[in-house]
PDB file of C-alpha atoms in Angstrom:
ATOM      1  CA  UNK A   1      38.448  44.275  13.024  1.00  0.00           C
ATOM      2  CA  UNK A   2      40.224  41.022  14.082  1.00  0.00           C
ATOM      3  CA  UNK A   3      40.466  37.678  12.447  1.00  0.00           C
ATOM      4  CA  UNK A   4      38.770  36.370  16.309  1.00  0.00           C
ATOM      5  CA  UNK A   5      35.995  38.861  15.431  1.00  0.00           C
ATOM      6  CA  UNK A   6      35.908  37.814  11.951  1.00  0.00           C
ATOM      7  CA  UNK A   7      35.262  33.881  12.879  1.00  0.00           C
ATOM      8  CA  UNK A   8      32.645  34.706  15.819  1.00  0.00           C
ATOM      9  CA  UNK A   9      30.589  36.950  13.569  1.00  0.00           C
ATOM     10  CA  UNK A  10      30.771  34.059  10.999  1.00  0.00           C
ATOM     11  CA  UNK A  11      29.735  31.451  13.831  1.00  0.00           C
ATOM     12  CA  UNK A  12      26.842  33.698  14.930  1.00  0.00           C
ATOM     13  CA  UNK A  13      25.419  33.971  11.727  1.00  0.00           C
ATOM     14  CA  UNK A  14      26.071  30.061  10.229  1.00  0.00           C
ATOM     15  CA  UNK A  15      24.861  28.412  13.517  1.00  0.00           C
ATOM     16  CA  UNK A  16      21.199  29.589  12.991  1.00  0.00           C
ATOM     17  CA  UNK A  17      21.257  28.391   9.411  1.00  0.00           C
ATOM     18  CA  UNK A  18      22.908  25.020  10.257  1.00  0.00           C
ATOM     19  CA  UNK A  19      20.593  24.193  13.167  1.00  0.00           C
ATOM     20  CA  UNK A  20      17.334  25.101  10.689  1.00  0.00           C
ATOM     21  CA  UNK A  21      19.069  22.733   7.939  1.00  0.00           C
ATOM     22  CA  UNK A  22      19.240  19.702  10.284  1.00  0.00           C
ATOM     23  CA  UNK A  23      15.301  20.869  11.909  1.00  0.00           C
ATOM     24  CA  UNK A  24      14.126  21.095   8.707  1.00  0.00           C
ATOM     25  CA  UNK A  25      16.323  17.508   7.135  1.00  0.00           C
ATOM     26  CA  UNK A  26      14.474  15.512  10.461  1.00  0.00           C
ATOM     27  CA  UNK A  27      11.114  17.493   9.894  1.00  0.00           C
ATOM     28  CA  UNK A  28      10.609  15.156   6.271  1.00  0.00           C
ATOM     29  CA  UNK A  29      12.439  12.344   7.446  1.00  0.00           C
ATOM     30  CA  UNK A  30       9.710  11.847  10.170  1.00  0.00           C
ATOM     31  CA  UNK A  31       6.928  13.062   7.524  1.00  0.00           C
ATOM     32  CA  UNK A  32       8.075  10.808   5.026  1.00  0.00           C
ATOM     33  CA  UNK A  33       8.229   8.045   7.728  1.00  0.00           C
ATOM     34  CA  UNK A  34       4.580   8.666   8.887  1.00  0.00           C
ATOM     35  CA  UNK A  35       3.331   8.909   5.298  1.00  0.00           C
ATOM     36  CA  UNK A  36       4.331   5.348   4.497  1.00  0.00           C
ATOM     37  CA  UNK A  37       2.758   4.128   7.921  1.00  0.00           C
ATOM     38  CA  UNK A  38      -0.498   5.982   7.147  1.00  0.00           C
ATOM     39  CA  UNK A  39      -1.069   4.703   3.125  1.00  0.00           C
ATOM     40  CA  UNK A  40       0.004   0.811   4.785  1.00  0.00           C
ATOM     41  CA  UNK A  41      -2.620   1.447   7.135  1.00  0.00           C
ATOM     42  CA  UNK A  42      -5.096   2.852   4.016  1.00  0.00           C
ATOM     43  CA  UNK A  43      -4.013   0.112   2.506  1.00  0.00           C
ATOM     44  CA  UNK A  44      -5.128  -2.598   4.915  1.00  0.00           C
ATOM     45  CA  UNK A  45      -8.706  -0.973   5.626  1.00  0.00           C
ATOM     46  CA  UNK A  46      -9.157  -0.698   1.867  1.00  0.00           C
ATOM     47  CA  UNK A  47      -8.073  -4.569   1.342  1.00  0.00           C
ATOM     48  CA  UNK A  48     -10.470  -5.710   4.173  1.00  0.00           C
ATOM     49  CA  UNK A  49     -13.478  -3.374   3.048  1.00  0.00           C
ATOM     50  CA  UNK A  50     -12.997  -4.417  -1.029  1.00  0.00           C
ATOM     51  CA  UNK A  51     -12.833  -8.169   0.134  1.00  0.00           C
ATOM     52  CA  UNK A  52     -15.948  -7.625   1.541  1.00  0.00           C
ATOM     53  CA  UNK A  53     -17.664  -5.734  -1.371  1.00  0.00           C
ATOM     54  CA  UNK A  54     -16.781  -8.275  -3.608  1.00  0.00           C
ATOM     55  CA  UNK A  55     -17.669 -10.876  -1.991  1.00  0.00           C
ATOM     56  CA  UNK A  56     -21.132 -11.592  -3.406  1.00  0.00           C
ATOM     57  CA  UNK A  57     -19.630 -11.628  -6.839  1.00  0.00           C
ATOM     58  CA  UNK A  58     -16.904 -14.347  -5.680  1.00  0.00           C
ATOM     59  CA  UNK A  59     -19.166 -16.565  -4.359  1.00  0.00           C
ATOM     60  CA  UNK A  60     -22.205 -16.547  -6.697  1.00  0.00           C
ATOM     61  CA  UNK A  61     -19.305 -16.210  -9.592  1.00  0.00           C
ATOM     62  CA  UNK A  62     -20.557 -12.992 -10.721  1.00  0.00           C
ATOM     63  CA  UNK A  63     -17.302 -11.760 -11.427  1.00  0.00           C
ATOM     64  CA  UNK A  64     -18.475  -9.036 -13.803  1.00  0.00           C
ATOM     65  CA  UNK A  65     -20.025  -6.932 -10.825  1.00  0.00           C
ATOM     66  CA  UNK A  66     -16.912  -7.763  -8.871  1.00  0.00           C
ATOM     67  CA  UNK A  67     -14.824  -6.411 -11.941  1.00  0.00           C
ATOM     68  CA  UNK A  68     -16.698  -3.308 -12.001  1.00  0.00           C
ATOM     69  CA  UNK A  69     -16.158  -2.407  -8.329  1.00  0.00           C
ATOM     70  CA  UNK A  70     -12.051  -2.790  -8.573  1.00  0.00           C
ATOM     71  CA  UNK A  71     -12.160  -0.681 -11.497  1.00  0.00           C
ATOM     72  CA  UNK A  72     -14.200   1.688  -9.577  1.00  0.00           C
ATOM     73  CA  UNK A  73     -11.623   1.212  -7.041  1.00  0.00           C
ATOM     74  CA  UNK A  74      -9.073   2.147  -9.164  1.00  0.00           C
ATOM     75  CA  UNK A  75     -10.574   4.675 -10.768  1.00  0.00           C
ATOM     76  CA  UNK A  76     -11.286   6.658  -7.466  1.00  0.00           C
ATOM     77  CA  UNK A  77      -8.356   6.322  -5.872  1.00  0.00           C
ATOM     78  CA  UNK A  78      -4.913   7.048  -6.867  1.00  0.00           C
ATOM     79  CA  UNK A  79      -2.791   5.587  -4.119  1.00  0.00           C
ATOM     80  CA  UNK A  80      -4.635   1.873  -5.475  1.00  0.00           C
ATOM     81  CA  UNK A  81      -1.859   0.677  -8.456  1.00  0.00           C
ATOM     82  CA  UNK A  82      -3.603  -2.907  -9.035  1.00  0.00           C
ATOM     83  CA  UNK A  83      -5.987  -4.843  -8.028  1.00  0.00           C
ATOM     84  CA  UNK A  84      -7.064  -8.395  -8.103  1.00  0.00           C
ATOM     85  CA  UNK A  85      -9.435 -11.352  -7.224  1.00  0.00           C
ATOM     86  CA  UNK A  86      -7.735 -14.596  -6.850  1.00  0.00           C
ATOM     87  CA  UNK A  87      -9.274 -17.779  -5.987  1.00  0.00           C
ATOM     88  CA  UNK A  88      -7.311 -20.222  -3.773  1.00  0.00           C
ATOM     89  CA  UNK A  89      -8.138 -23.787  -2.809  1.00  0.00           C
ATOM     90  CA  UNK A  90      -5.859 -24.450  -0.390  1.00  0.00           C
ATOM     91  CA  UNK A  91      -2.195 -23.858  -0.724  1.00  0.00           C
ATOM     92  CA  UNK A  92      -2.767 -23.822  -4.696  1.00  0.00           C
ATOM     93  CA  UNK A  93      -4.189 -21.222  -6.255  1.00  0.00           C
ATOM     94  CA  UNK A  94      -7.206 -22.335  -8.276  1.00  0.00           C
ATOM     95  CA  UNK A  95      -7.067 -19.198 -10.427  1.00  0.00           C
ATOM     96  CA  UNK A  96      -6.893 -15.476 -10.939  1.00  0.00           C
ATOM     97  CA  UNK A  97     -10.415 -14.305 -11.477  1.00  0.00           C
ATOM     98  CA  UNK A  98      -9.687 -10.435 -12.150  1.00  0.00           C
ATOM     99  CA  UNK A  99      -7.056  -8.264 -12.941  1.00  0.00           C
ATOM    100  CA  UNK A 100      -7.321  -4.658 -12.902  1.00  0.00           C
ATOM    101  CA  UNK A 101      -4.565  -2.096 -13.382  1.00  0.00           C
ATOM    102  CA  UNK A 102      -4.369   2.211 -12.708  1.00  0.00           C
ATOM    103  CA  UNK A 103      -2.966   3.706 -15.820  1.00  0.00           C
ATOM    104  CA  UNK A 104       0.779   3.316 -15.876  1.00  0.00           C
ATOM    105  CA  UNK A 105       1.118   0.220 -14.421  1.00  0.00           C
ATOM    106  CA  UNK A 106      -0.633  -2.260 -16.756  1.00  0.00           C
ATOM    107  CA  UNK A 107       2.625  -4.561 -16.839  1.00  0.00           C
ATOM    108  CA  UNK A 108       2.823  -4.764 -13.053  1.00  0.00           C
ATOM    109  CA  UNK A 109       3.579  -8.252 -11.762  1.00  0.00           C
ATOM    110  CA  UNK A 110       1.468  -9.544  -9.952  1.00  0.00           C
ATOM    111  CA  UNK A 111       2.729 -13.137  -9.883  1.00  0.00           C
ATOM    112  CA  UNK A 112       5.558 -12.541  -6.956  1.00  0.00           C
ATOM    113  CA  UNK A 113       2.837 -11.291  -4.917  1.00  0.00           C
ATOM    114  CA  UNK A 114       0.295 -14.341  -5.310  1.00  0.00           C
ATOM    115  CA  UNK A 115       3.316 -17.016  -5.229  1.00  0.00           C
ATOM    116  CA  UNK A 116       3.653 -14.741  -1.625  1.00  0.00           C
ATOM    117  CA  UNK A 117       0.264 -15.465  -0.452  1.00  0.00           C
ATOM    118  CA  UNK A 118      -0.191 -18.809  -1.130  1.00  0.00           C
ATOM    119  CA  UNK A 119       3.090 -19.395   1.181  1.00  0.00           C
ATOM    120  CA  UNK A 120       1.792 -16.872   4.003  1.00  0.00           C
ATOM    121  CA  UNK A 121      -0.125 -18.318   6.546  1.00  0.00           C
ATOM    122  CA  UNK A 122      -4.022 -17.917   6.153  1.00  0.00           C
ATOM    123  CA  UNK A 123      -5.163 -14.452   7.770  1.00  0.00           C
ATOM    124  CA  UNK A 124      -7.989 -14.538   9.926  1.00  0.00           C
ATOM    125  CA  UNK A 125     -11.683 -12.722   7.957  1.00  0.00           C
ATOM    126  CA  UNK A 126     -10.892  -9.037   8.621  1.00  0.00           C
ATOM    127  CA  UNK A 127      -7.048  -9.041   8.581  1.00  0.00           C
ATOM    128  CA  UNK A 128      -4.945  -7.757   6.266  1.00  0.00           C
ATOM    129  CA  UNK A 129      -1.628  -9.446   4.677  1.00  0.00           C
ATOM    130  CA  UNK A 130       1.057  -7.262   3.555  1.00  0.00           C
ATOM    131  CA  UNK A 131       3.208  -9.026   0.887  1.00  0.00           C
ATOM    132  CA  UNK A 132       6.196  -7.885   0.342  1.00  0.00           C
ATOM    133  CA  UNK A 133       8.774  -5.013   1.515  1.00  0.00           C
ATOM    134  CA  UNK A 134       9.693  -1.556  -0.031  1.00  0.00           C
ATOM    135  CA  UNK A 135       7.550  -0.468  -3.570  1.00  0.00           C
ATOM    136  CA  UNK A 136       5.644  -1.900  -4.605  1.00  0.00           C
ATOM    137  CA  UNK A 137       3.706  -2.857  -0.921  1.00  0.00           C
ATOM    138  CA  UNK A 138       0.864  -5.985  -1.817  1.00  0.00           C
ATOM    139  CA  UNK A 139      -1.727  -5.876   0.242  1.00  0.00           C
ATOM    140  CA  UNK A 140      -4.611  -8.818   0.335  1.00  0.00           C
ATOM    141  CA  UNK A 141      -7.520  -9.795   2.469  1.00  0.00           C
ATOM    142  CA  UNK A 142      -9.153 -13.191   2.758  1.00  0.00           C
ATOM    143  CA  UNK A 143     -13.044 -13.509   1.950  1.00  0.00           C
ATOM    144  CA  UNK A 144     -14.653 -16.455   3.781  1.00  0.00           C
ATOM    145  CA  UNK A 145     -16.826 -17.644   1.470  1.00  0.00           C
ATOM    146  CA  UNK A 146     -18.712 -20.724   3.564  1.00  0.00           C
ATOM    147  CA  UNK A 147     -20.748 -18.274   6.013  1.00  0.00           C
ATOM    148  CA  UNK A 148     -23.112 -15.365   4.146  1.00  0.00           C
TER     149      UNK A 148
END
């Protein structure tokens, strides 16, 4: 056998492998890519549907009912790190109401993401705004408290 016959047996043979390597390398690129767009869309619908659960509690200032569903929140769903109630009057924030925290991440910061909303403009009842970029993602959605 030849060296020629030597390489082309070798190319035969590596060229299936090396094409499934770079399949399979773009296969989780695009997963990965499409997992992150799918949990910031969970994300959103789970900020607009907890502002409005809460709601009741915020404006009657019943916060311990309020406090009780973000733990449930927390509790029940593992891709929810933190979660908070925060009162704003305007561009200041008039306080943070409720703090709750999944196991692991009781020293989270939270104060880079509410310095974040106070400077983003207002979001419209029912829209989602997505603080910050990379981990960790800060989602929030407004409650309009003056109409029941």
């Amino acid at each position: 056998m030849s060296v020629l016959d030597q390489k082309i047996r070798i190319g035969i043979l590596a060229t299936p492998v090396v094409l499934t390597a770079v399949l399979v390398s773009i296969s989780l690129a695009a997963i990965n890519f499409l997992g992150k767009d799918s949990l910031r869309e969970k994300g959103g619908s789970l900020a607009v549907v907890t502002a409005e659960t809460v709601k009741a509690g915020v404006q009657y200032g019943v916060f311990d009912d309020a406090e009780k569903l973000l733990e449930q929140l927390i509790a029940n769903d593992g891709d929810v790190s933190a979660s908070a109630i925060v009162v704003q009057d305007g561009k200041s924030m008039a306080g943070e109401k409720v703090k709750k925290f999944a196991k692991g991440y009781e020293n989270a910061d939270l104060a880079g993401a509410i310095k974040a909303l106070l400077a983003a403009p207002p979001a419209k009842k029912g829209e989602p705004v997505f603080l910050g970029e990379g981990e960790p993602q800060f989602i929030a959605a407004r409650i309009d408290l003056t109409a029941n």
